[in-house]
Amino acid sequence: MQMQRRYEKAPIKEAIIDLRVALPEGFTVNQIADIHPSIKDGFPTIEPFYKGVGAFFYQPGSSFKVDTSERQIGFWFRSGDNLQTCQTTLEGFSFNRLAPYESWEKFSSEAKDLWGIYTKICNPIQVTRVAVRYTNQINIPANEVIELKDYLNTVPEVSSKLSQKTLQSFFMQLQIPQQDLGCMLTINEAIAPLADPEMVTVILDLDLFRQQVWDSDDEDIWSLLEKLRDRKNEVFEASITDKTRELIN
């Protein structure tokens, strides 16, 4: 494995480990709440987690009708400083860490401990999807006309037939199969809403996942998550230029 480069001003805004599961038939949301006593010292806040559901109805001679509703499928558990969140639902488990991000070793170790508690209470039949996702926020000083290609190696190309070449905002998504890992890489790039007039904020969001079936105690899950994280680092390095490295070093 190649050495991982560390940056003094790492642009990681949020890191996520996500596992989708199938739970035993008849398992209820109320049973998920039993997780909290085991983690309340580190995650004192508990909040319900809802999932929205929408449906369209049409009858000849009448207009479309939209029926929207939501149902509780789990809980959010938040740390006292609100920097870490454990999401436990009927559909899966995720662990989120906001900036400042310390290290993969600490992040994944904490996620694994929480996952152990989730599996003990919820007893998932199988894991169906694993993912690692990192959202990076790159702040570029807006003291001159900014060329995105000076900071990112993959950028939208504006047609030469258009008179206006300057971008005020954009969103771009790429989905790139990673054949050697049997997973999918999704790259999202966007300019964030203006928060500081002296900065242009670019979001570089990297999401790697594999859909497969594992037993919930399969250690291969955690080996794969580490490989996904390593690939994320490779993709990040391939996505930025030396000019960006100067900003985050």
Tab-separated table of C-alpha atoms in Angstrom:
chain	number	residue	atom	x	y	z
A	1	MET	CA	0.000	0.000	0.000
A	2	GLN	CA	1.320	3.442	-0.888
A	3	MET	CA	2.072	6.018	1.799
A	4	GLN	CA	-0.907	8.228	2.542
A	5	ARG	CA	-0.206	11.941	2.321
A	6	ARG	CA	-1.264	14.096	5.271
A	7	TYR	CA	-2.169	17.755	4.970
A	8	GLU	CA	-1.910	20.357	7.708
A	9	LYS	CA	-5.164	21.971	6.543
A	10	ALA	CA	-6.967	18.817	5.421
A	11	PRO	CA	-10.163	19.914	3.631
A	12	ILE	CA	-12.306	17.039	4.966
A	13	LYS	CA	-15.654	18.484	6.021
A	14	GLU	CA	-17.371	15.177	6.785
A	15	ALA	CA	-16.420	11.487	6.775
A	16	ILE	CA	-18.991	8.683	6.711
A	17	ILE	CA	-18.915	4.908	7.078
A	18	ASP	CA	-22.230	3.411	6.002
A	19	LEU	CA	-23.530	-0.174	6.165
A	20	ARG	CA	-26.913	-1.213	4.753
A	21	VAL	CA	-28.558	-4.267	6.322
A	22	ALA	CA	-31.504	-6.640	6.364
A	23	LEU	CA	-32.984	-7.035	9.852
A	24	PRO	CA	-35.069	-9.940	11.200
A	25	GLU	CA	-38.757	-9.849	10.284
A	26	GLY	CA	-40.812	-8.052	12.901
A	27	PHE	CA	-37.918	-6.034	14.330
A	28	THR	CA	-39.249	-2.623	15.444
A	29	VAL	CA	-37.951	0.918	15.740
A	30	ASN	CA	-38.538	0.876	19.493
A	31	GLN	CA	-36.058	-1.977	19.835
A	32	ILE	CA	-33.362	0.155	18.197
A	33	ALA	CA	-33.661	2.616	21.082
A	34	ASP	CA	-32.125	-0.087	23.305
A	35	ILE	CA	-28.760	0.894	21.805
A	36	HIS	CA	-28.691	4.227	23.632
A	37	PRO	CA	-27.896	3.038	27.195
A	38	SER	CA	-24.670	1.474	25.895
A	39	ILE	CA	-23.430	4.643	24.148
A	40	LYS	CA	-25.077	7.532	26.016
A	41	ASP	CA	-21.825	8.644	27.663
A	42	GLY	CA	-20.329	9.442	24.264
A	43	PHE	CA	-23.620	10.175	22.494
A	44	PRO	CA	-25.970	11.781	25.023
A	45	THR	CA	-28.479	13.181	22.508
A	46	ILE	CA	-31.057	10.903	20.912
A	47	GLU	CA	-33.357	12.084	18.116
A	48	PRO	CA	-35.887	10.188	15.981
A	49	PHE	CA	-34.935	9.571	12.353
A	50	TYR	CA	-37.724	9.759	9.766
A	51	LYS	CA	-37.965	8.634	6.165
A	52	GLY	CA	-40.236	10.448	3.748
A	53	VAL	CA	-42.572	8.495	1.499
A	54	GLY	CA	-44.374	9.937	-1.544
A	55	ALA	CA	-46.904	8.518	-3.988
A	56	PHE	CA	-48.658	9.844	-7.111
A	57	PHE	CA	-52.287	9.026	-7.900
A	58	TYR	CA	-54.172	9.707	-11.119
A	59	GLN	CA	-57.707	8.968	-12.207
A	60	PRO	CA	-58.971	9.758	-15.746
A	61	GLY	CA	-60.771	13.063	-15.794
A	62	SER	CA	-59.068	14.387	-12.691
A	63	SER	CA	-55.729	15.915	-11.826
A	64	PHE	CA	-52.723	14.201	-10.325
A	65	LYS	CA	-52.725	13.850	-6.555
A	66	VAL	CA	-49.634	13.585	-4.441
A	67	ASP	CA	-49.665	11.782	-1.121
A	68	THR	CA	-46.675	12.403	1.114
A	69	SER	CA	-46.002	10.996	4.530
A	70	GLU	CA	-43.106	10.066	6.745
A	71	ARG	CA	-42.412	7.255	9.127
A	72	GLN	CA	-39.830	6.780	11.810
A	73	ILE	CA	-37.252	4.169	10.881
A	74	GLY	CA	-34.607	4.756	13.548
A	75	PHE	CA	-32.621	7.189	15.661
A	76	TRP	CA	-29.797	9.698	15.533
A	77	PHE	CA	-27.336	9.564	18.433
A	78	ARG	CA	-25.207	12.713	18.693
A	79	SER	CA	-22.016	13.394	20.630
A	80	GLY	CA	-21.934	16.221	23.155
A	81	ASP	CA	-19.898	18.436	20.799
A	82	ASN	CA	-22.145	17.556	17.813
A	83	LEU	CA	-19.105	16.509	15.787
A	84	GLN	CA	-20.023	12.817	15.674
A	85	THR	CA	-23.303	11.129	14.820
A	86	CYS	CA	-24.346	7.504	14.885
A	87	GLN	CA	-27.399	6.785	12.738
A	88	THR	CA	-29.148	3.501	13.507
A	89	THR	CA	-32.209	2.504	11.505
A	90	LEU	CA	-34.225	-0.432	10.230
A	91	GLU	CA	-32.230	-0.086	7.006
A	92	GLY	CA	-28.715	0.197	8.348
A	93	PHE	CA	-25.995	1.901	10.333
A	94	SER	CA	-23.789	4.895	9.647
A	95	PHE	CA	-21.141	6.799	11.575
A	96	ASN	CA	-20.436	10.420	10.676
A	97	ARG	CA	-17.529	12.606	11.725
A	98	LEU	CA	-17.430	16.352	11.046
A	99	ALA	CA	-14.286	18.487	10.900
A	100	PRO	CA	-11.823	18.428	12.505
A	101	TYR	CA	-11.153	14.901	11.249
A	102	GLU	CA	-8.273	13.189	13.043
A	103	SER	CA	-7.358	9.891	11.395
A	104	TRP	CA	-8.810	6.860	9.647
A	105	GLU	CA	-7.532	4.619	12.434
A	106	LYS	CA	-9.500	6.472	15.104
A	107	PHE	CA	-12.546	7.022	12.904
A	108	SER	CA	-12.876	3.398	11.747
A	109	SER	CA	-12.138	2.005	15.218
A	110	GLU	CA	-14.954	4.044	16.757
A	111	ALA	CA	-17.285	3.030	13.916
A	112	LYS	CA	-16.466	-0.644	14.448
A	113	ASP	CA	-17.176	-0.412	18.189
A	114	LEU	CA	-20.557	1.197	17.524
A	115	TRP	CA	-21.318	-1.335	14.807
A	116	GLY	CA	-20.698	-4.095	17.358
A	117	ILE	CA	-23.347	-2.601	19.632
A	118	TYR	CA	-25.769	-2.173	16.725
A	119	THR	CA	-25.384	-5.814	15.682
A	120	LYS	CA	-25.797	-7.036	19.266
A	121	ILE	CA	-29.138	-5.210	19.634
A	122	CYS	CA	-30.497	-5.454	16.085
A	123	ASN	CA	-29.022	-8.820	15.040
A	124	PRO	CA	-28.939	-8.093	11.279
A	125	ILE	CA	-29.408	-11.115	9.055
A	126	GLN	CA	-26.972	-9.767	6.489
A	127	VAL	CA	-25.121	-6.698	5.285
A	128	THR	CA	-26.027	-5.706	1.723
A	129	ARG	CA	-23.962	-2.587	1.036
A	130	VAL	CA	-20.835	-0.968	2.483
A	131	ALA	CA	-19.613	2.529	1.733
A	132	VAL	CA	-17.032	5.142	2.597
A	133	ARG	CA	-17.787	8.759	1.794
A	134	TYR	CA	-15.679	11.904	2.294
A	135	THR	CA	-16.866	15.424	1.576
A	136	ASN	CA	-14.020	17.901	1.044
A	137	GLN	CA	-14.363	21.683	1.072
A	138	ILE	CA	-11.653	23.533	-0.817
A	139	ASN	CA	-11.567	27.281	-0.179
A	140	ILE	CA	-9.936	29.255	-3.010
A	141	PRO	CA	-9.085	32.929	-2.482
A	142	ALA	CA	-11.244	35.019	-4.825
A	143	ASN	CA	-8.701	37.797	-5.386
A	144	GLU	CA	-8.550	37.151	-9.137
A	145	VAL	CA	-10.457	35.400	-11.901
A	146	ILE	CA	-10.440	31.731	-10.900
A	147	GLU	CA	-9.819	28.951	-13.380
A	148	LEU	CA	-11.132	25.724	-11.836
A	149	LYS	CA	-8.683	23.673	-13.888
A	150	ASP	CA	-5.863	25.335	-11.937
A	151	TYR	CA	-7.154	23.622	-8.792
A	152	LEU	CA	-8.962	20.498	-10.011
A	153	ASN	CA	-7.978	17.993	-12.688
A	154	THR	CA	-11.587	17.135	-13.549
A	155	VAL	CA	-13.794	20.140	-14.292
A	156	PRO	CA	-16.806	20.959	-16.497
A	157	GLU	CA	-15.950	22.106	-20.008
A	158	VAL	CA	-17.884	25.122	-21.297
A	159	SER	CA	-18.566	25.039	-25.016
A	160	SER	CA	-16.342	27.306	-27.106
A	161	LYS	CA	-19.511	28.367	-28.933
A	162	LEU	CA	-20.838	30.068	-25.803
A	163	SER	CA	-19.743	33.654	-25.334
A	164	GLN	CA	-19.847	33.431	-21.525
A	165	LYS	CA	-17.150	31.184	-20.081
A	166	THR	CA	-17.242	32.240	-16.411
A	167	LEU	CA	-19.064	29.843	-14.047
A	168	GLN	CA	-21.040	31.229	-11.132
A	169	SER	CA	-22.196	27.804	-9.999
A	170	PHE	CA	-22.147	24.213	-11.186
A	171	PHE	CA	-22.831	20.654	-10.100
A	172	MET	CA	-21.187	17.672	-11.763
A	173	GLN	CA	-21.465	13.966	-10.965
A	174	LEU	CA	-19.336	11.138	-12.326
A	175	GLN	CA	-19.876	7.433	-11.661
A	176	ILE	CA	-16.776	5.372	-12.355
A	177	PRO	CA	-16.666	1.592	-11.765
A	178	GLN	CA	-13.611	0.414	-9.826
A	179	GLN	CA	-13.253	-3.011	-11.385
A	180	ASP	CA	-10.397	-4.229	-9.195
A	181	LEU	CA	-12.371	-3.535	-6.004
A	182	GLY	CA	-15.761	-4.542	-7.375
A	183	CYS	CA	-17.179	-1.205	-6.303
A	184	MET	CA	-18.524	2.067	-7.683
A	185	LEU	CA	-16.911	5.471	-7.288
A	186	THR	CA	-19.182	8.505	-7.361
A	187	ILE	CA	-17.514	11.917	-7.640
A	188	ASN	CA	-19.622	14.988	-6.962
A	189	GLU	CA	-18.182	18.442	-7.619
A	190	ALA	CA	-19.945	21.738	-7.008
A	191	ILE	CA	-19.451	25.356	-6.077
A	192	ALA	CA	-20.992	25.923	-2.663
A	193	PRO	CA	-23.323	28.884	-1.996
A	194	LEU	CA	-21.403	32.086	-1.332
A	195	ALA	CA	-20.531	32.309	2.368
A	196	ASP	CA	-17.387	34.427	2.254
A	197	PRO	CA	-17.062	37.048	-0.532
A	198	GLU	CA	-13.294	36.620	-0.398
A	199	MET	CA	-13.449	32.889	-1.091
A	200	VAL	CA	-14.796	30.519	-3.709
A	201	THR	CA	-15.709	27.228	-2.033
A	202	VAL	CA	-15.555	24.074	-4.126
A	203	ILE	CA	-17.046	20.829	-2.846
A	204	LEU	CA	-15.258	17.615	-3.817
A	205	ASP	CA	-17.366	14.711	-2.605
A	206	LEU	CA	-16.009	11.152	-2.984
A	207	ASP	CA	-18.299	8.175	-2.384
A	208	LEU	CA	-17.141	4.566	-2.810
A	209	PHE	CA	-19.460	1.612	-2.243
A	210	ARG	CA	-19.945	-2.060	-2.976
A	211	GLN	CA	-23.237	-3.949	-3.026
A	212	GLN	CA	-22.844	-7.533	-1.933
A	213	VAL	CA	-24.091	-9.905	0.775
A	214	TRP	CA	-22.015	-10.449	3.920
A	215	ASP	CA	-22.667	-11.899	7.355
A	216	SER	CA	-22.795	-9.073	9.909
A	217	ASP	CA	-19.695	-10.392	11.719
A	218	ASP	CA	-17.632	-10.831	8.549
A	219	GLU	CA	-14.242	-9.173	9.074
A	220	ASP	CA	-13.955	-8.782	5.291
A	221	ILE	CA	-16.342	-5.827	5.652
A	222	TRP	CA	-13.728	-3.857	7.567
A	223	SER	CA	-10.920	-4.931	5.272
A	224	LEU	CA	-12.968	-3.682	2.335
A	225	LEU	CA	-13.777	-0.397	4.061
A	226	GLU	CA	-10.056	0.217	4.509
A	227	LYS	CA	-9.449	-0.516	0.814
A	228	LEU	CA	-12.232	1.902	-0.112
A	229	ARG	CA	-10.639	4.544	2.069
A	230	ASP	CA	-7.245	3.983	0.425
A	231	ARG	CA	-8.851	4.301	-3.001
A	232	LYS	CA	-10.563	7.484	-1.855
A	233	ASN	CA	-7.153	8.928	-1.036
A	234	GLU	CA	-5.832	7.942	-4.468
A	235	VAL	CA	-8.834	9.555	-6.166
A	236	PHE	CA	-8.437	12.724	-4.102
A	237	GLU	CA	-4.771	13.041	-5.069
A	238	ALA	CA	-5.642	12.443	-8.718
A	239	SER	CA	-8.388	15.074	-8.540
A	240	ILE	CA	-6.386	18.020	-7.199
A	241	THR	CA	-3.481	20.053	-8.556
A	242	ASP	CA	-0.336	21.346	-6.872
A	243	LYS	CA	-2.065	24.717	-6.527
A	244	THR	CA	-4.672	23.079	-4.289
A	245	ARG	CA	-1.943	21.258	-2.367
A	246	GLU	CA	-0.377	24.647	-1.613
A	247	LEU	CA	-3.691	25.772	-0.101
A	248	ILE	CA	-4.063	22.774	2.213
A	249	ASN	CA	-0.427	22.135	3.183
